[in-house]
XYZ file of C-alpha atoms in Angstrom:
737
model
C -12.462 41.063 -18.682
C -9.805 42.114 -16.168
C -9.254 45.844 -15.636
C -6.561 47.697 -17.555
C -3.782 49.762 -16.054
C -3.049 53.260 -17.417
C -0.524 51.819 -19.875
C -3.183 49.610 -21.418
C -1.749 46.433 -19.890
C -3.819 43.945 -17.920
C -3.432 44.289 -14.184
C -3.188 41.179 -12.005
C -5.795 42.106 -9.415
C -8.620 44.539 -10.008
C -9.215 44.938 -6.253
C -5.750 46.227 -5.312
C -3.351 48.751 -6.854
C -0.779 47.413 -9.270
C 2.661 47.759 -7.652
C 5.354 48.284 -10.276
C 8.443 46.065 -10.266
C 11.635 48.062 -9.670
C 14.707 47.528 -11.836
C 16.617 45.776 -9.030
C 13.665 43.540 -8.135
C 13.374 42.716 -11.820
C 17.047 41.671 -11.925
C 16.589 39.454 -8.881
C 13.475 37.904 -10.386
C 15.311 37.217 -13.650
C 18.164 35.552 -11.749
C 15.671 33.092 -10.281
C 13.508 32.579 -13.348
C 10.517 34.595 -12.114
C 8.685 36.507 -14.842
C 7.890 40.185 -14.333
C 5.775 40.258 -17.492
C 4.353 37.796 -19.991
C 2.274 37.632 -23.158
C -1.317 36.498 -22.729
C -3.289 34.253 -25.085
C -4.605 37.268 -26.989
C -1.077 38.534 -27.651
C -1.142 41.301 -25.042
C 1.811 42.073 -22.766
C 0.916 41.731 -19.085
C 2.963 43.304 -16.312
C 3.186 41.363 -13.058
C 2.747 43.180 -9.764
C 5.697 43.485 -7.395
C 3.455 41.941 -4.737
C 3.286 38.738 -6.755
C 6.979 38.745 -7.665
C 8.037 39.230 -4.039
C 5.769 36.411 -2.840
C 7.028 33.996 -5.491
C 10.663 34.809 -4.716
C 9.867 34.100 -1.074
C 8.594 30.651 -2.059
C 12.008 30.093 -3.665
C 13.723 30.996 -0.409
C 14.761 34.449 -1.612
C 13.849 37.486 0.459
C 12.914 40.624 -1.467
C 11.098 42.543 1.252
C 13.246 45.681 0.910
C 16.147 47.158 -1.086
C 18.756 45.717 1.274
C 17.348 42.197 0.936
C 17.174 42.554 -2.840
C 20.819 43.669 -3.012
C 21.886 40.734 -0.842
C 19.858 38.367 -2.997
C 21.532 39.631 -6.159
C 24.992 39.084 -4.657
C 24.091 35.544 -3.557
C 22.754 34.758 -7.024
C 25.964 36.059 -8.636
C 28.159 33.830 -6.483
C 25.905 30.755 -6.419
C 27.691 28.743 -9.137
C 31.158 30.031 -8.184
C 30.830 28.503 -4.720
C 30.477 25.019 -6.218
C 33.283 22.975 -7.739
C 30.729 21.171 -9.915
C 27.070 21.766 -10.585
C 24.867 19.275 -8.688
C 23.810 17.836 -12.038
C 24.933 18.355 -15.622
C 22.669 17.356 -18.502
C 24.353 16.522 -21.790
C 22.866 15.580 -25.141
C 24.155 13.097 -27.686
C 25.248 14.692 -30.935
C 26.328 17.928 -29.260
C 29.522 18.800 -27.373
C 28.686 20.743 -24.223
C 30.762 22.839 -21.864
C 31.121 21.819 -18.219
C 32.250 24.602 -15.875
C 34.446 23.625 -12.915
C 35.333 26.077 -10.120
C 38.558 25.692 -8.131
C 41.024 28.060 -6.436
C 42.630 30.247 -9.081
C 45.733 28.557 -10.507
C 44.936 25.102 -9.074
C 45.187 22.091 -11.371
C 42.044 20.026 -11.869
C 41.310 16.838 -13.812
C 37.790 15.741 -14.639
C 36.509 12.299 -15.551
C 33.142 10.598 -16.002
C 32.364 7.319 -14.242
C 29.773 5.773 -16.544
C 26.886 3.717 -15.219
C 28.344 0.601 -16.896
C 31.440 0.843 -14.687
C 33.840 2.292 -17.268
C 35.596 5.666 -17.031
C 36.299 8.437 -19.476
C 38.540 11.463 -19.032
C 37.205 14.819 -20.189
C 39.349 17.182 -22.245
C 39.887 20.714 -20.970
C 38.819 23.535 -23.254
C 40.881 26.638 -24.008
C 38.287 29.007 -22.599
C 39.358 31.928 -20.410
C 37.011 33.283 -17.751
C 37.997 36.094 -15.388
C 38.441 34.708 -11.838
C 36.109 35.947 -9.111
C 36.648 36.828 -5.469
C 34.366 34.482 -3.551
C 34.156 34.686 0.235
C 37.672 36.140 0.397
C 39.276 33.606 -1.984
C 40.067 34.038 -5.675
C 38.222 31.300 -7.581
C 38.919 30.347 -11.180
C 36.743 28.623 -13.751
C 38.023 25.742 -15.889
C 35.966 24.434 -18.802
C 35.777 20.824 -19.963
C 34.080 19.240 -22.967
C 31.326 16.719 -22.365
C 31.611 14.870 -25.691
C 28.715 14.334 -28.042
C 29.330 10.576 -28.218
C 29.110 9.862 -24.490
C 26.832 6.898 -23.772
C 23.252 7.540 -22.711
C 22.584 7.196 -19.016
C 22.995 8.448 -15.475
C 26.709 8.857 -14.843
C 28.951 10.479 -12.228
C 31.350 13.306 -13.035
C 34.406 13.601 -10.771
C 36.699 16.632 -10.406
C 40.100 15.825 -8.868
C 42.404 18.465 -7.363
C 45.372 18.292 -5.011
C 42.975 18.863 -2.132
C 40.635 15.980 -2.982
C 37.757 15.184 -5.282
C 34.211 16.388 -5.801
C 31.497 14.491 -7.629
C 28.164 15.301 -9.217
C 25.617 13.729 -11.528
C 25.978 13.755 -15.301
C 22.939 12.743 -17.328
C 23.468 11.987 -21.014
C 20.233 12.289 -22.953
C 19.212 11.392 -26.522
C 19.249 14.063 -29.208
C 15.608 13.289 -29.917
C 13.039 10.563 -29.616
C 12.101 8.759 -32.806
C 8.301 8.471 -32.910
C 8.486 7.146 -36.474
C 10.136 3.930 -35.318
C 7.421 3.349 -32.723
C 4.337 4.531 -34.569
C 4.892 3.184 -38.056
C 1.895 4.343 -40.094
C -0.515 6.905 -38.730
C -2.399 5.599 -35.703
C -5.811 6.246 -34.220
C -7.151 5.309 -30.816
C -9.891 5.837 -28.283
C -9.480 8.338 -25.436
C -11.391 7.590 -22.259
C -11.674 8.205 -18.551
C -11.108 4.656 -17.335
C -13.116 4.986 -14.123
C -16.192 5.939 -16.195
C -15.697 3.067 -18.647
C -17.426 0.136 -16.977
C -18.405 -3.393 -17.880
C -20.921 -5.694 -16.266
C -18.108 -7.227 -14.180
C -16.760 -3.880 -12.931
C -17.035 -3.055 -9.253
C -18.852 0.210 -9.940
C -15.835 1.823 -11.641
C -13.875 0.944 -14.748
C -10.723 -1.000 -13.871
C -7.609 -2.491 -15.437
C -9.444 -5.537 -16.773
C -11.843 -3.151 -18.529
C -8.834 -1.253 -19.863
C -7.310 -4.460 -21.202
C -10.600 -5.561 -22.772
C -11.147 -2.196 -24.470
C -7.575 -2.185 -25.760
C -7.831 -5.770 -27.023
C -11.145 -5.178 -28.788
C -10.266 -1.842 -30.356
C -6.819 -3.049 -31.358
C -7.745 -6.430 -32.766
C -11.175 -5.654 -34.217
C -10.914 -1.985 -35.165
C -7.242 -1.481 -35.914
C -6.638 1.034 -33.127
C -3.001 1.769 -32.374
C -3.381 3.177 -28.873
C -5.749 3.708 -25.970
C -5.343 6.962 -24.031
C -6.610 6.856 -20.450
C -6.733 9.314 -17.560
C -3.958 9.465 -14.936
C -4.033 6.385 -12.698
C -2.049 8.069 -9.921
C -2.816 7.096 -6.347
C -5.435 8.896 -4.293
C -5.926 8.923 -0.533
C -6.075 5.411 0.956
C -8.991 6.462 3.146
C -12.255 8.291 2.534
C -12.982 10.780 1.210
C -11.051 10.003 -1.967
C -10.564 13.083 -4.168
C -12.356 12.343 -7.449
C -9.960 14.248 -9.686
C -7.326 12.050 -11.347
C -5.396 15.287 -11.830
C -5.108 15.941 -8.078
C -3.375 12.773 -6.860
C -1.449 12.215 -3.650
C 1.514 10.996 -5.721
C 2.349 10.908 -9.405
C 4.770 8.010 -9.074
C 2.514 5.294 -7.694
C -0.889 4.089 -8.885
C -4.363 3.836 -7.414
C -5.278 0.286 -6.313
C -8.935 1.148 -6.872
C -8.252 0.155 -10.497
C -7.411 -3.439 -9.538
C -9.685 -6.187 -10.842
C -9.923 -8.202 -7.651
C -10.752 -11.508 -9.293
C -7.599 -11.306 -11.448
C -5.274 -11.424 -8.424
C -3.825 -14.981 -8.449
C -4.195 -15.420 -4.678
C -7.960 -14.904 -5.007
C -8.245 -18.410 -6.459
C -6.445 -19.931 -3.485
C -8.976 -18.613 -0.971
C -11.539 -20.887 0.616
C -14.949 -21.008 -1.034
C -16.367 -19.128 1.957
C -13.942 -16.234 1.574
C -14.402 -16.132 -2.195
C -18.169 -16.010 -1.724
C -17.763 -13.109 0.696
C -15.738 -11.183 -1.871
C -18.143 -12.054 -4.674
C -20.995 -10.628 -2.614
C -19.098 -7.350 -2.270
C -18.718 -7.310 -6.045
C -22.369 -8.112 -6.720
C -23.560 -5.174 -4.645
C -21.407 -2.743 -6.620
C -22.093 -4.349 -9.993
C -25.750 -3.376 -9.670
C -24.617 0.256 -9.939
C -23.159 -0.367 -13.391
C -26.674 -0.425 -14.804
C -27.457 3.103 -13.573
C -26.296 6.567 -14.590
C -25.825 7.670 -10.981
C -22.680 9.594 -10.157
C -19.681 7.370 -9.506
C -18.914 6.711 -5.839
C -15.203 6.059 -5.354
C -15.439 5.839 -1.583
C -17.966 2.995 -1.717
C -15.945 1.170 -4.357
C -12.685 1.523 -2.463
C -14.254 0.450 0.844
C -15.417 -2.793 -0.783
C -12.179 -3.402 -2.676
C -10.028 -2.720 0.370
C -12.075 -5.196 2.373
C -11.546 -7.771 -0.364
C -7.833 -6.994 -0.583
C -7.383 -7.381 3.159
C -8.924 -10.853 2.859
C -6.711 -11.786 -0.097
C -3.643 -10.522 1.771
C -4.053 -13.424 4.208
C -3.302 -15.897 1.401
C 0.419 -16.728 1.197
C 2.385 -15.935 -1.938
C 4.014 -18.748 -3.860
C 7.816 -18.814 -3.831
C 7.897 -17.374 -7.342
C 5.398 -14.634 -6.545
C 7.208 -13.784 -3.316
C 10.466 -13.446 -5.222
C 8.855 -11.108 -7.748
C 7.300 -9.018 -4.987
C 10.650 -8.582 -3.251
C 12.306 -7.686 -6.556
C 9.656 -5.022 -7.144
C 10.196 -3.579 -3.661
C 13.949 -3.457 -4.214
C 13.451 -1.759 -7.566
C 11.206 0.975 -6.141
C 13.354 1.388 -3.052
C 12.978 4.185 -0.541
C 10.304 5.949 -2.575
C 7.940 2.995 -2.196
C 8.709 2.706 1.513
C 7.908 6.392 2.001
C 4.642 6.085 0.092
C 3.575 2.948 1.968
C 4.515 4.586 5.271
C 2.448 7.650 4.389
C -0.530 5.393 3.606
C -0.138 3.626 6.956
C 0.061 7.002 8.710
C -3.168 8.020 6.966
C -4.825 4.844 8.218
C -3.744 5.773 11.732
C -4.113 9.565 11.855
C -6.196 10.624 8.841
C -5.350 11.857 5.360
C -4.375 15.443 6.267
C -0.691 15.245 7.099
C -0.771 18.800 8.465
C -3.062 17.528 11.252
C -0.836 14.610 12.295
C 0.754 14.641 15.752
C 4.015 16.496 16.210
C 7.072 14.607 15.034
C 5.585 13.183 11.853
C 6.204 16.236 9.678
C 9.127 14.713 7.760
C 9.672 11.159 6.439
C 13.187 11.029 7.970
C 12.094 11.968 11.481
C 12.693 9.583 14.421
C 8.945 9.447 15.068
C 8.269 8.207 11.540
C 11.017 5.586 11.808
C 9.563 4.351 15.088
C 6.044 4.272 13.640
C 7.232 2.276 10.634
C 8.942 -0.274 12.860
C 5.767 -0.690 14.904
C 3.476 -0.940 11.846
C 5.490 -3.128 9.488
C 2.440 -5.168 8.474
C 0.527 -2.040 7.435
C 3.491 -0.694 5.466
C 3.948 -4.082 3.805
C 0.253 -4.175 2.874
C 0.510 -0.902 0.977
C 3.712 -2.012 -0.762
C 1.903 -5.206 -1.772
C -0.980 -3.187 -3.222
C 1.423 -1.261 -5.441
C 2.978 -4.488 -6.661
C -0.448 -5.877 -7.538
C -1.248 -2.753 -9.554
C 2.121 -2.944 -11.278
C 1.425 -6.562 -12.271
C -1.988 -5.706 -13.726
C -0.611 -2.634 -15.516
C 2.057 -4.793 -17.134
C -0.539 -7.387 -18.132
C -2.780 -4.690 -19.628
C 0.004 -3.286 -21.792
C 1.000 -6.790 -22.911
C -2.594 -7.519 -23.967
C -2.782 -4.233 -25.877
C 0.393 -4.974 -27.822
C -0.694 -8.573 -28.462
C -3.884 -7.148 -30.001
C -1.746 -5.418 -32.611
C -1.540 -1.946 -31.104
C 1.581 -0.081 -32.187
C 1.654 1.924 -28.957
C -0.699 0.171 -26.568
C -1.895 1.946 -23.464
C -0.995 5.633 -23.313
C -0.987 6.863 -19.743
C -1.455 10.439 -18.581
C 0.822 12.370 -16.222
C -0.843 15.003 -14.051
C 0.737 18.425 -13.534
C 1.131 18.139 -9.783
C -0.049 16.606 -6.533
C -2.408 17.226 -3.627
C -0.937 19.648 -1.056
C -1.677 17.128 1.734
C -0.580 14.088 -0.249
C 2.251 11.601 -0.144
C 4.547 13.476 -2.526
C 3.968 16.747 -0.680
C 5.140 14.976 2.473
C 7.885 12.705 1.136
C 9.283 15.176 -1.424
C 8.762 18.356 0.598
C 12.427 19.306 0.231
C 12.016 19.776 -3.544
C 8.521 21.313 -3.575
C 7.662 24.986 -3.069
C 5.398 26.107 -0.236
C 3.157 29.148 -0.052
C 2.251 28.910 -3.737
C 0.230 26.621 -5.968
C 0.241 25.731 -9.643
C -2.427 27.106 -11.957
C -2.947 28.795 -15.296
C -3.395 32.406 -16.439
C -6.735 33.577 -17.829
C -7.777 32.243 -21.226
C -10.925 32.252 -23.347
C -12.500 29.313 -21.500
C -11.298 30.178 -17.973
C -11.401 33.934 -17.857
C -10.501 34.238 -14.174
C -7.457 32.012 -14.448
C -7.051 28.712 -12.635
C -5.612 27.645 -9.279
C -5.034 23.887 -9.154
C -4.041 23.807 -5.457
C -0.848 21.875 -6.180
C 2.655 22.647 -4.882
C 5.147 22.984 -7.757
C 8.647 21.607 -8.040
C 11.219 24.133 -6.815
C 13.547 24.416 -9.832
C 16.609 25.083 -7.672
C 15.923 22.309 -5.174
C 15.090 19.795 -7.897
C 18.410 20.519 -9.613
C 20.247 20.265 -6.278
C 18.679 16.802 -5.895
C 20.062 15.817 -9.290
C 16.520 15.537 -10.694
C 16.310 12.108 -9.041
C 12.706 12.533 -7.769
C 11.643 13.553 -11.279
C 13.531 10.639 -12.840
C 12.109 8.085 -10.415
C 8.569 9.288 -11.077
C 9.019 9.047 -14.844
C 10.687 5.651 -14.619
C 7.839 4.133 -12.609
C 5.062 5.631 -14.724
C 6.719 4.702 -18.023
C 7.550 1.117 -17.098
C 4.178 -0.283 -18.197
C 3.245 2.397 -20.736
C 3.418 2.361 -24.506
C 2.986 6.110 -24.461
C 2.698 8.963 -22.009
C 0.697 12.146 -22.342
C 2.208 14.983 -20.318
C -0.613 17.188 -19.089
C 0.388 20.851 -19.393
C 3.793 20.010 -20.865
C 4.536 23.735 -20.720
C 5.290 23.017 -17.066
C 8.629 21.603 -18.196
C 9.437 25.134 -19.408
C 7.572 27.320 -16.961
C 4.687 27.049 -14.507
C 2.104 29.567 -13.395
C 2.605 30.078 -9.651
C -0.228 31.587 -7.625
C 0.866 32.965 -4.229
C -1.344 31.932 -1.338
C -4.081 34.486 -0.734
C -4.066 35.939 -4.253
C -6.597 35.187 -7.015
C -5.534 32.821 -9.823
C -5.003 35.602 -12.343
C -2.590 37.365 -9.959
C 0.162 34.807 -10.450
C 3.247 34.736 -12.612
C 5.390 32.272 -14.518
C 8.452 30.609 -13.001
C 11.023 29.258 -15.417
C 12.458 25.723 -15.304
C 15.590 24.369 -16.962
C 13.623 22.920 -19.858
C 16.716 21.453 -21.470
C 17.251 19.297 -18.379
C 13.571 18.467 -17.814
C 12.957 17.489 -21.437
C 16.284 15.719 -21.785
C 15.582 13.489 -18.787
C 12.071 12.812 -20.069
C 13.532 11.763 -23.423
C 16.109 9.509 -21.773
C 13.553 7.663 -19.660
C 11.090 7.429 -22.562
C 13.827 6.075 -24.839
C 14.689 3.404 -22.314
C 11.026 2.481 -21.842
C 10.329 2.481 -25.593
C 7.458 4.934 -25.112
C 5.937 7.652 -27.290
C 5.567 11.034 -25.567
C 2.696 13.440 -26.233
C 2.800 16.897 -24.695
C -0.424 18.788 -24.033
C 0.830 22.136 -25.333
C -2.412 24.120 -25.298
C -3.098 27.453 -23.637
C -0.743 30.410 -23.279
C 2.285 29.095 -25.158
C 5.041 30.724 -27.167
C 5.717 29.231 -30.592
C 9.358 28.441 -29.789
C 8.184 26.044 -27.085
C 6.356 23.920 -29.643
C 9.446 24.049 -31.856
C 11.629 22.722 -29.033
C 9.218 19.865 -28.318
C 9.041 18.900 -31.988
C 12.821 19.080 -32.279
C 13.164 16.557 -29.423
C 10.616 14.151 -30.931
C 7.802 14.961 -28.488
C 4.391 15.118 -30.127
C 2.122 18.077 -29.431
C -1.647 18.323 -29.112
C -4.275 19.719 -31.454
C -7.910 20.151 -30.424
C -10.286 20.938 -33.272
C -12.158 23.620 -31.318
C -8.907 25.427 -30.528
C -7.503 25.392 -34.072
C -8.005 28.967 -35.222
C -6.050 31.494 -37.242
C -5.052 34.902 -35.946
C -8.355 36.478 -36.950
C -10.278 33.916 -34.909
C -11.534 32.057 -37.973
C -11.401 28.269 -37.901
C -8.233 26.754 -39.294
C -8.604 24.202 -42.066
C -7.432 20.810 -40.763
C -5.025 20.362 -43.671
C -2.909 23.162 -42.176
C -2.665 21.735 -38.659
C 0.643 20.504 -37.303
C 1.763 16.992 -38.229
C 3.657 15.901 -35.120
C 0.635 15.911 -32.809
C -2.130 13.873 -31.248
C -5.230 15.517 -32.718
C -8.806 15.125 -31.499
C -12.088 16.956 -31.777
C -12.518 17.550 -28.061
C -10.798 17.280 -24.688
C -11.947 16.250 -21.209
C -12.250 19.867 -19.998
C -15.048 20.454 -22.528
C -18.367 18.652 -22.932
C -18.397 15.775 -25.435
C -18.853 17.018 -28.987
C -22.634 16.536 -29.057
C -22.918 18.545 -25.846
C -20.544 21.217 -27.104
C -22.631 21.646 -30.256
C -25.646 22.152 -27.992
C -23.801 24.890 -26.034
C -23.364 22.851 -22.865
C -20.076 24.670 -22.219
C -21.929 27.988 -22.216
C -24.868 26.784 -20.134
C -22.730 25.202 -17.417
C -20.445 28.206 -16.994
C -23.401 30.586 -16.948
C -25.225 28.575 -14.285
C -22.093 28.385 -12.141
C -21.211 32.071 -12.463
C -17.958 31.470 -14.321
C -18.539 33.943 -17.147
C -17.009 37.416 -17.129
C -19.291 38.759 -19.859
C -23.005 38.381 -20.720
C -24.199 34.866 -21.502
C -25.784 36.224 -24.683
C -22.338 37.186 -25.970
C -20.958 33.737 -25.168
C -23.901 32.047 -26.882
C -23.482 34.271 -29.930
C -19.802 33.355 -30.166
C -20.674 29.667 -29.870
C -23.246 30.014 -32.645
C -20.715 31.737 -34.911
C -18.150 29.019 -34.223
C -20.698 26.298 -34.962
C -21.739 27.999 -38.189
C -18.130 28.453 -39.288
C -17.397 24.771 -38.825
C -20.631 23.747 -40.537
C -19.695 25.931 -43.499
C -16.233 24.385 -43.731
C -17.642 20.857 -43.401
C -20.180 21.466 -46.152
C -17.611 23.125 -48.396
C -15.294 20.124 -47.950
C -18.145 17.650 -48.658
C -17.889 16.137 -45.201
C -21.424 17.249 -44.298
C -24.593 17.216 -46.379
C -25.764 20.835 -46.870
C -29.340 19.664 -46.301
C -28.511 18.545 -42.755
C -30.791 20.048 -40.110
C -28.434 20.662 -37.205
C -31.373 21.284 -34.889
C -32.366 17.606 -34.930
C -30.684 14.709 -33.138
C -29.949 13.126 -36.516
C -28.350 16.334 -37.775
C -26.347 16.644 -34.575
C -24.967 13.125 -35.023
C -24.160 13.862 -38.670
C -22.115 16.891 -37.654
C -20.232 14.921 -34.990
C -19.281 12.400 -37.678
C -18.354 15.178 -40.116
C -16.078 16.800 -37.546
C -14.211 13.513 -37.243
C -13.862 13.425 -41.028
C -12.281 16.860 -40.746
C -10.006 15.507 -38.031
C -8.910 12.721 -40.374
C -8.052 15.304 -43.051
C -5.375 16.773 -40.809
C -1.755 15.611 -41.170
C -1.660 14.610 -37.480
C 0.370 11.506 -36.615
C -2.133 10.352 -33.990
C -5.923 10.715 -34.143
C -7.884 10.476 -30.910
C -11.571 9.589 -30.763
C -13.173 10.443 -27.428
C -15.152 7.424 -26.250
C -17.994 9.693 -25.022
C -18.311 10.985 -28.607
C -18.592 7.407 -29.856
C -21.674 6.765 -27.706
C -23.372 10.167 -27.967
C -22.606 11.291 -24.420
C -23.250 14.970 -23.667
C -22.146 15.524 -20.068
C -18.750 17.080 -19.377
C -16.330 15.116 -17.204
C -14.846 18.276 -15.759
C -15.633 21.947 -15.510
C -12.451 23.924 -14.762
C -12.793 26.533 -12.065
C -15.172 24.440 -9.953
C -14.902 22.059 -7.033
C -18.194 21.010 -5.459
C -20.320 23.133 -7.801
C -20.117 20.492 -10.549
C -19.725 16.678 -10.285
C -16.250 16.702 -11.776
C -14.727 13.302 -12.619
C -17.790 11.409 -11.330
C -19.844 11.130 -14.517
C -20.248 7.602 -15.955
C -20.220 6.895 -19.676
C -23.752 7.341 -21.036
C -25.516 7.682 -24.369
C -27.460 10.658 -25.719
C -30.455 9.751 -23.547
C -28.350 9.560 -20.395
C -28.519 5.756 -20.178
C -25.337 3.983 -19.053
C -23.156 2.457 -21.763
C -21.099 -0.562 -20.721
C -18.230 -2.081 -22.660
C -20.395 -5.005 -23.705
C -22.911 -2.557 -25.198
C -20.173 -0.713 -27.051
C -18.713 -3.880 -28.513
C -22.132 -5.030 -29.727
C -23.091 -1.688 -31.264
C -23.051 -0.726 -34.917
C -24.080 2.908 -34.745
C -22.293 6.156 -34.009
C -19.128 4.452 -32.790
C -18.698 2.554 -36.051
C -19.269 5.754 -38.037
C -16.578 7.627 -36.090
C -14.119 4.772 -36.506
C -14.873 4.665 -40.227
C -14.253 8.424 -40.401
C -10.741 8.218 -38.974
C -9.783 4.653 -39.835
C -9.069 4.822 -43.604
C -6.279 7.336 -43.048
C -4.862 5.608 -39.999
C -4.290 1.875 -40.347
C -5.689 0.850 -43.749
C -3.897 -2.484 -43.689
C -5.885 -3.830 -40.743
C -9.333 -5.360 -41.356
C -12.315 -3.414 -40.062
C -14.079 -5.216 -37.231
C -17.593 -4.075 -38.035
């Protein structure tokens, strides 16, 4: 474990002295939402070093290098809101009157109205609320308060403050009181959870794609009564090799990866000459041979072939109707799509590392970028066209899922952040922090903490931008989703920032305006008709889960993590109700592998343990025995089962899913790797090249590849897992097996 300071509190960095945070530095940190201490997963209070606090404040544009700078920073923080007539954005909530503060010269008259997005106007009533005026830059400024009424219409509106000297405007976002998952879910639902790229069919081009997603959704919905299909993030990766394998380290979270296109489903493919179609079919045949092997997935080879095919298809003209729809899509996505397509074209020209591009291309609004775009219109148009194709296939996939009877359909996944050299880091650089990256503090599975190498939103800059980049991202991702899982939803409350040059555990939390972040999420989800699931695992305070539940956002329960304060396993009947519950998660081996201590073996081999492997193995054995005892006691597992055999292992996997079904959870997730007996982990946190993260295909217990056709024809473990969760989920639907 990490060393302890003399007060018994965990120090951030065992290699350097812990520098205490002064009272004034603490006040400055608090003013900017930077934590000077926090509670770890074990319930211990951890003090943050002044070194970390100073570095994080610097990333927020606040100097704290000495006492004079700290004093100046405190004064600027005190006057920040008083210098503005209106806040850059105000977030209201239906069902609750809220107070809007307006700052004008003391004694000046001010009237405030809201211009609603439907074109109507509404005057706001002033409140009888006295606030002492403040001297700001030599002028006495007063504060007037106005009521934003509880019955204001949902939407993105404009608030206008009118004085004798003119008017000032800002954004006003009216959000729903809460989402209503009951109206969308109906009865309890179950569904498969899978990494789409690993879920192949015989027609796949070496990776699972959107046709495979549609087929899996249609089969599991129509034949098995599934209500949803949860897949990995489909965010875009680099348009050129090497393509980062992690779906959780994308170049953008707004736009999707065209590697998931099923080439043959593009309408213009059929209009090609037989010679060109044959050329494309040969590209497919070469990659389809890989589907029959368990070799690691090769995204670069797949994308090279698909891009070649797409460049051929791009020569086919669009019909008038298709051209109209393409232009409508481009207009809908606006400047954000142009920036992304321009970034892709720049990558084609100069490489994927934007920091290595020639001078002048550092910012999307630079003259050099504008000139490049004008000279490379065809390349920019090609990348816009790719995004439209993906959007069309995403929409088709969701339609197929709902037609198959799914209550939710496809549930997408939203990554925490983006690649530091990616499109968002370039196009949205004004609202992202530099010199720090997002990560996670130490926990029982990642004892050194985690550094995800992703630049975080700057809370202040995002608010100054009216949360528009955040809204646009959500709007695009939600458009073709029946549900959305928010990875590390705690990031809407606070994020672990790791200053550059410090180890992951030497970071601290930075607070976000969670009321605004969650409110906007709820508004966009309400408009899209989507269910929201927040991954609320890890170091989390109980009030956070209460807030999420109060806003109608489902949480997450993982069987292995459900323990009481003493460390004993928690009976599933006492789990939370408003959650998506599953036995395992993609950061752990599939259940069969976990029961065989794969999580211990891998971390030991890679040097990720901070205590003897024997201790880890002993803990794993105790956990396994505790669950076996509970399963036997509850009559979900035969006491005569020999857990050392493959048959006994399979019996326990099934029994664990029976335990899952005994929970009150609204959604039950069955990991597709569990349904086929897979044992290899998709991801090992804390590694990069040491483990083949996100490149493992779906295989059975023997390591042989499992294709969708095999799964649909099977009647073994998969059917047993479905039977375990199905009776309590959708009993009205007929069982397909």
